[in-house]
C-alpha atoms as an extended CHARMM CRD file, in Angstrom:
* protein
*
       130  EXT
         1         1  GLU       CA             10.1460000000       98.2790000000      -17.1150000000  PROA      1               0.0000000000
         2         2  VAL       CA             10.2330000000       95.5090000000      -19.7040000000  PROA      2               0.0000000000
         3         3  ALA       CA              9.6230000000       91.8140000000      -19.5940000000  PROA      3               0.0000000000
         4         4  CYS       CA             11.4970000000       90.2690000000      -21.9010000000  PROA      4               0.0000000000
         5         5  SER       CA             13.1070000000       86.7390000000      -22.8780000000  PROA      5               0.0000000000
         6         6  ALA       CA             16.9820000000       85.7620000000      -22.3800000000  PROA      6               0.0000000000
         7         7  GLY       CA             18.6600000000       87.4440000000      -25.0900000000  PROA      7               0.0000000000
         8         8  THR       CA             16.6590000000       90.6440000000      -25.0330000000  PROA      8               0.0000000000
         9         9  TYR       CA             18.9850000000       93.7040000000      -25.7020000000  PROA      9               0.0000000000
        10        10  ILE       CA             17.4730000000       96.5140000000      -23.2610000000  PROA      10              0.0000000000
        11        11  ARG       CA             20.8260000000       99.1380000000      -24.1070000000  PROA      11              0.0000000000
        12        12  ALA       CA             19.4430000000       98.2130000000      -27.7730000000  PROA      12              0.0000000000
        13        13  ILE       CA             16.1070000000       98.8900000000      -26.9840000000  PROA      13              0.0000000000
        14        14  ALA       CA             16.6260000000      102.4440000000      -25.8950000000  PROA      14              0.0000000000
        15        15  ARG       CA             19.2740000000      103.3700000000      -28.7010000000  PROA      15              0.0000000000
        16        16  ASP       CA             16.9600000000      102.1380000000      -31.1830000000  PROA      16              0.0000000000
        17        17  LEU       CA             14.0960000000      104.0620000000      -29.0940000000  PROA      17              0.0000000000
        18        18  GLY       CA             16.2700000000      107.4320000000      -29.4650000000  PROA      18              0.0000000000
        19        19  ASP       CA             16.1560000000      106.5840000000      -33.0390000000  PROA      19              0.0000000000
        20        20  GLN       CA             12.8460000000      106.5770000000      -33.6750000000  PROA      20              0.0000000000
        21        21  LEU       CA             12.1800000000      109.6400000000      -31.7000000000  PROA      21              0.0000000000
        22        22  GLY       CA             15.2660000000      111.5430000000      -33.7190000000  PROA      22              0.0000000000
        23        23  SER       CA             17.1300000000      112.1830000000      -30.6790000000  PROA      23              0.0000000000
        24        24  GLY       CA             19.1510000000      109.3960000000      -29.3680000000  PROA      24              0.0000000000
        25        25  ALA       CA             19.6780000000      107.9200000000      -26.2600000000  PROA      25              0.0000000000
        26        26  TYR       CA             21.1730000000      105.9450000000      -23.7520000000  PROA      26              0.0000000000
        27        27  LEU       CA             20.8900000000      104.0830000000      -20.4860000000  PROA      27              0.0000000000
        28        28  ALA       CA             22.2160000000      105.8710000000      -17.6120000000  PROA      28              0.0000000000
        29        29  ALA       CA             21.8500000000      102.4070000000      -15.1420000000  PROA      29              0.0000000000
        30        30  LEU       CA             19.9960000000       98.9630000000      -15.8830000000  PROA      30              0.0000000000
        31        31  THR       CA             18.9060000000       96.5720000000      -13.2870000000  PROA      31              0.0000000000
        32        32  ARG       CA             18.0770000000       93.3470000000      -13.8190000000  PROA      32              0.0000000000
        33        33  THR       CA             15.0650000000       92.3940000000      -10.8560000000  PROA      33              0.0000000000
        34        34  ALA       CA             14.2830000000       88.8460000000      -12.3540000000  PROA      34              0.0000000000
        35        35  SER       CA             15.5200000000       86.2350000000      -14.2210000000  PROA      35              0.0000000000
        36        36  GLY       CA             13.8630000000       82.6590000000      -14.0430000000  PROA      36              0.0000000000
        37        37  PRO       CA             12.5670000000       81.9390000000      -10.3960000000  PROA      37              0.0000000000
        38        38  PHE       CA             15.3420000000       84.2530000000       -9.0610000000  PROA      38              0.0000000000
        39        39  THR       CA             13.7770000000       87.6690000000       -7.9670000000  PROA      39              0.0000000000
        40        40  ILE       CA             15.6960000000       91.0630000000       -6.7370000000  PROA      40              0.0000000000
        41        41  ASP       CA             12.9440000000       91.1520000000       -3.5710000000  PROA      41              0.0000000000
        42        42  ALA       CA             13.7180000000       87.6770000000       -2.9000000000  PROA      42              0.0000000000
        43        43  ALA       CA             17.4370000000       87.7350000000       -2.5360000000  PROA      43              0.0000000000
        44        44  HSD       CA             19.7590000000       88.9370000000        0.2140000000  PROA      44              0.0000000000
        45        45  ALA       CA             22.5410000000       91.2500000000        0.5450000000  PROA      45              0.0000000000
        46        46  LEU       CA             26.7650000000       89.2020000000        0.1170000000  PROA      46              0.0000000000
        47        47  ASP       CA             27.3520000000       90.1720000000        4.1730000000  PROA      47              0.0000000000
        48        48  GLU       CA             23.9810000000       89.0790000000        5.4220000000  PROA      48              0.0000000000
        49        49  VAL       CA             24.8920000000       86.2570000000        3.6810000000  PROA      49              0.0000000000
        50        50  ARG       CA             28.0660000000       86.1330000000        5.6340000000  PROA      50              0.0000000000
        51        51  ALA       CA             26.7370000000       86.9440000000        8.8710000000  PROA      51              0.0000000000
        52        52  ALA       CA             24.4850000000       84.7180000000        8.6030000000  PROA      52              0.0000000000
        53        53  LEU       CA             26.3670000000       81.3550000000        7.6980000000  PROA      53              0.0000000000
        54        54  ALA       CA             29.3830000000       82.4770000000       10.3310000000  PROA      54              0.0000000000
        55        55  ASN       CA             26.4750000000       82.9920000000       13.1970000000  PROA      55              0.0000000000
        56        56  GLY       CA             24.7250000000       78.9990000000       11.9040000000  PROA      56              0.0000000000
        57        57  ARG       CA             21.4240000000       80.7840000000       10.6980000000  PROA      57              0.0000000000
        58        58  ALA       CA             21.5190000000       80.7290000000        7.4970000000  PROA      58              0.0000000000
        59        59  ASP       CA             18.1220000000       78.1380000000        6.9550000000  PROA      59              0.0000000000
        60        60  GLY       CA             16.1130000000       79.2760000000        4.0120000000  PROA      60              0.0000000000
        61        61  MET       CA             18.4890000000       82.0850000000        2.3580000000  PROA      61              0.0000000000
        62        62  LEU       CA             20.4590000000       79.9920000000        0.3150000000  PROA      62              0.0000000000
        63        63  LEU       CA             18.0080000000       78.2260000000       -2.3940000000  PROA      63              0.0000000000
        64        64  ALA       CA             18.8810000000       74.5200000000       -3.2630000000  PROA      64              0.0000000000
        65        65  MET       CA             21.5280000000       73.9940000000       -5.9520000000  PROA      65              0.0000000000
        66        66  ASP       CA             18.9950000000       73.2460000000       -8.5560000000  PROA      66              0.0000000000
        67        67  THR       CA             16.7710000000       76.0070000000       -8.6920000000  PROA      67              0.0000000000
        68        68  GLY       CA             16.3510000000       76.9840000000      -11.9280000000  PROA      68              0.0000000000
        69        69  LEU       CA             17.4960000000       73.8850000000      -13.5380000000  PROA      69              0.0000000000
        70        70  THR       CA             14.9390000000       72.8840000000      -15.8230000000  PROA      70              0.0000000000
        71        71  PHE       CA             16.4650000000       68.8100000000      -17.2000000000  PROA      71              0.0000000000
        72        72  PRO       CA             14.6680000000       66.3310000000      -16.0520000000  PROA      72              0.0000000000
        73        73  GLU       CA             15.6750000000       63.8600000000      -13.0270000000  PROA      73              0.0000000000
        74        74  VAL       CA             17.3850000000       60.5530000000      -12.5290000000  PROA      74              0.0000000000
        75        75  THR       CA             17.3870000000       59.1210000000       -9.2430000000  PROA      75              0.0000000000
        76        76  LEU       CA             19.9650000000       56.4550000000       -8.7920000000  PROA      76              0.0000000000
        77        77  SER       CA             20.2120000000       53.3430000000       -5.7980000000  PROA      77              0.0000000000
        78        78  ALA       CA             23.2950000000       53.3630000000       -3.1770000000  PROA      78              0.0000000000
        79        79  ASP       CA             24.6380000000       50.9250000000       -5.3260000000  PROA      79              0.0000000000
        80        80  GLU       CA             24.6090000000       52.6450000000       -8.4940000000  PROA      80              0.0000000000
        81        81  LEU       CA             25.7470000000       56.1260000000       -7.0820000000  PROA      81              0.0000000000
        82        82  VAL       CA             29.1260000000       54.4620000000       -5.4450000000  PROA      82              0.0000000000
        83        83  PRO       CA             31.0720000000       53.7200000000       -9.3060000000  PROA      83              0.0000000000
        84        84  PHE       CA             29.0850000000       56.4350000000      -11.1200000000  PROA      84              0.0000000000
        85        85  ALA       CA             30.5500000000       59.2260000000       -8.4400000000  PROA      85              0.0000000000
        86        86  ARG       CA             34.2260000000       58.0490000000       -9.4310000000  PROA      86              0.0000000000
        87        87  GLY       CA             32.8910000000       58.9840000000      -12.9080000000  PROA      87              0.0000000000
        88        88  GLN       CA             32.0500000000       55.2730000000      -14.1280000000  PROA      88              0.0000000000
        89        89  GLN       CA             29.5340000000       55.8560000000      -16.3060000000  PROA      89              0.0000000000
        90        90  LEU       CA             26.2770000000       53.3010000000      -16.2520000000  PROA      90              0.0000000000
        91        91  ARG       CA             23.9810000000       51.7310000000      -18.7280000000  PROA      91              0.0000000000
        92        92  ARG       CA             20.3280000000       52.3660000000      -17.2070000000  PROA      92              0.0000000000
        93        93  ALA       CA             18.6390000000       51.3720000000      -21.0270000000  PROA      93              0.0000000000
        94        94  GLY       CA             14.7890000000       52.2050000000      -21.1490000000  PROA      94              0.0000000000
        95        95  THR       CA             14.9840000000       53.6830000000      -18.1170000000  PROA      95              0.0000000000
        96        96  LEU       CA             16.1030000000       57.2320000000      -18.9320000000  PROA      96              0.0000000000
        97        97  PRO       CA             14.5090000000       60.4450000000      -19.4480000000  PROA      97              0.0000000000
        98        98  GLY       CA             15.7700000000       61.9770000000      -23.5310000000  PROA      98              0.0000000000
        99        99  GLU       CA             18.8920000000       62.7470000000      -24.4450000000  PROA      99              0.0000000000
       100       100  GLY       CA             20.8790000000       65.5770000000      -22.5220000000  PROA      100             0.0000000000
       101       101  LEU       CA             21.3070000000       67.0940000000      -19.2510000000  PROA      101             0.0000000000
       102       102  VAL       CA             19.9490000000       65.4800000000      -16.1260000000  PROA      102             0.0000000000
       103       103  ARG       CA             20.2290000000       66.5600000000      -12.3880000000  PROA      103             0.0000000000
       104       104  VAL       CA             21.4780000000       62.9380000000      -10.2190000000  PROA      104             0.0000000000
       105       105  ARG       CA             19.5220000000       62.1740000000       -7.1400000000  PROA      105             0.0000000000
       106       106  ASP       CA             20.5560000000       59.7290000000       -4.2830000000  PROA      106             0.0000000000
       107       107  GLY       CA             16.8670000000       58.0320000000       -2.7270000000  PROA      107             0.0000000000
       108       108  SER       CA             16.8010000000       60.7330000000        0.1260000000  PROA      108             0.0000000000
       109       109  GLY       CA             16.4120000000       63.0640000000       -3.2070000000  PROA      109             0.0000000000
       110       110  ARG       CA             19.8320000000       65.1230000000       -2.7480000000  PROA      110             0.0000000000
       111       111  LEU       CA             21.4530000000       66.8010000000       -5.7140000000  PROA      111             0.0000000000
       112       112  VAL       CA             24.4740000000       64.4300000000       -6.1360000000  PROA      112             0.0000000000
       113       113  ALA       CA             25.2620000000       64.6730000000       -9.7970000000  PROA      113             0.0000000000
       114       114  ILE       CA             24.5530000000       66.7840000000      -13.1860000000  PROA      114             0.0000000000
       115       115  ALA       CA             25.3910000000       64.0540000000      -16.3000000000  PROA      115             0.0000000000
       116       116  ARG       CA             24.5530000000       63.1670000000      -19.8020000000  PROA      116             0.0000000000
       117       117  VAL       CA             22.1000000000       60.8490000000      -21.3170000000  PROA      117             0.0000000000
       118       118  ALA       CA             23.5780000000       59.1980000000      -24.9320000000  PROA      118             0.0000000000
       119       119  ASP       CA             21.9820000000       55.8490000000      -26.2270000000  PROA      119             0.0000000000
       120       120  GLY       CA             21.3780000000       54.8650000000      -22.8890000000  PROA      120             0.0000000000
       121       121  VAL       CA             24.2220000000       55.4980000000      -21.1520000000  PROA      121             0.0000000000
       122       122  LEU       CA             24.2630000000       58.4190000000      -18.1910000000  PROA      122             0.0000000000
       123       123  ALA       CA             27.8000000000       59.8310000000      -18.3900000000  PROA      123             0.0000000000
       124       124  PRO       CA             28.2230000000       61.5410000000      -15.1230000000  PROA      124             0.0000000000
       125       125  GLU       CA             29.5830000000       66.1770000000      -15.9260000000  PROA      125             0.0000000000
       126       126  LYS       CA             29.3280000000       67.4210000000      -12.2700000000  PROA      126             0.0000000000
       127       127  VAL       CA             29.8370000000       65.2720000000       -9.6070000000  PROA      127             0.0000000000
       128       128  PHE       CA             28.4200000000       66.9210000000       -5.5680000000  PROA      128             0.0000000000
       129       129  ALA       CA             29.0960000000       63.4390000000       -3.8160000000  PROA      129             0.0000000000
       130       130  ALA       CA             31.8180000000       61.4250000000       -2.5200000000  PROA      130             0.0000000000
């Protein structure tokens, strides 16, 4: 087992290990058991998820869609959300985190968009709310 960061080439480690041993080596199989907050132990087979959805019993099987996203959050008021969901940018100087991507939530905490902050302007990138 190897615990490593993103970008580590496990197949290259096997190759290099084989070179060091003077015998050559390769991977016959490779299984990723975790990536960030996602683990194989918490995973469900796709057929299991489909069956649960068909029976209305998928509660707890699916993670929130922003699980694993680590960028900051911005909450919009109902009045701000309407034009924003239509693609309009919002100027909110002084109330936004630094430059870059943010998760956008409505007043109830529901994820409604992914946006980009630049120069005090919040620009929608992906909008999930109508």
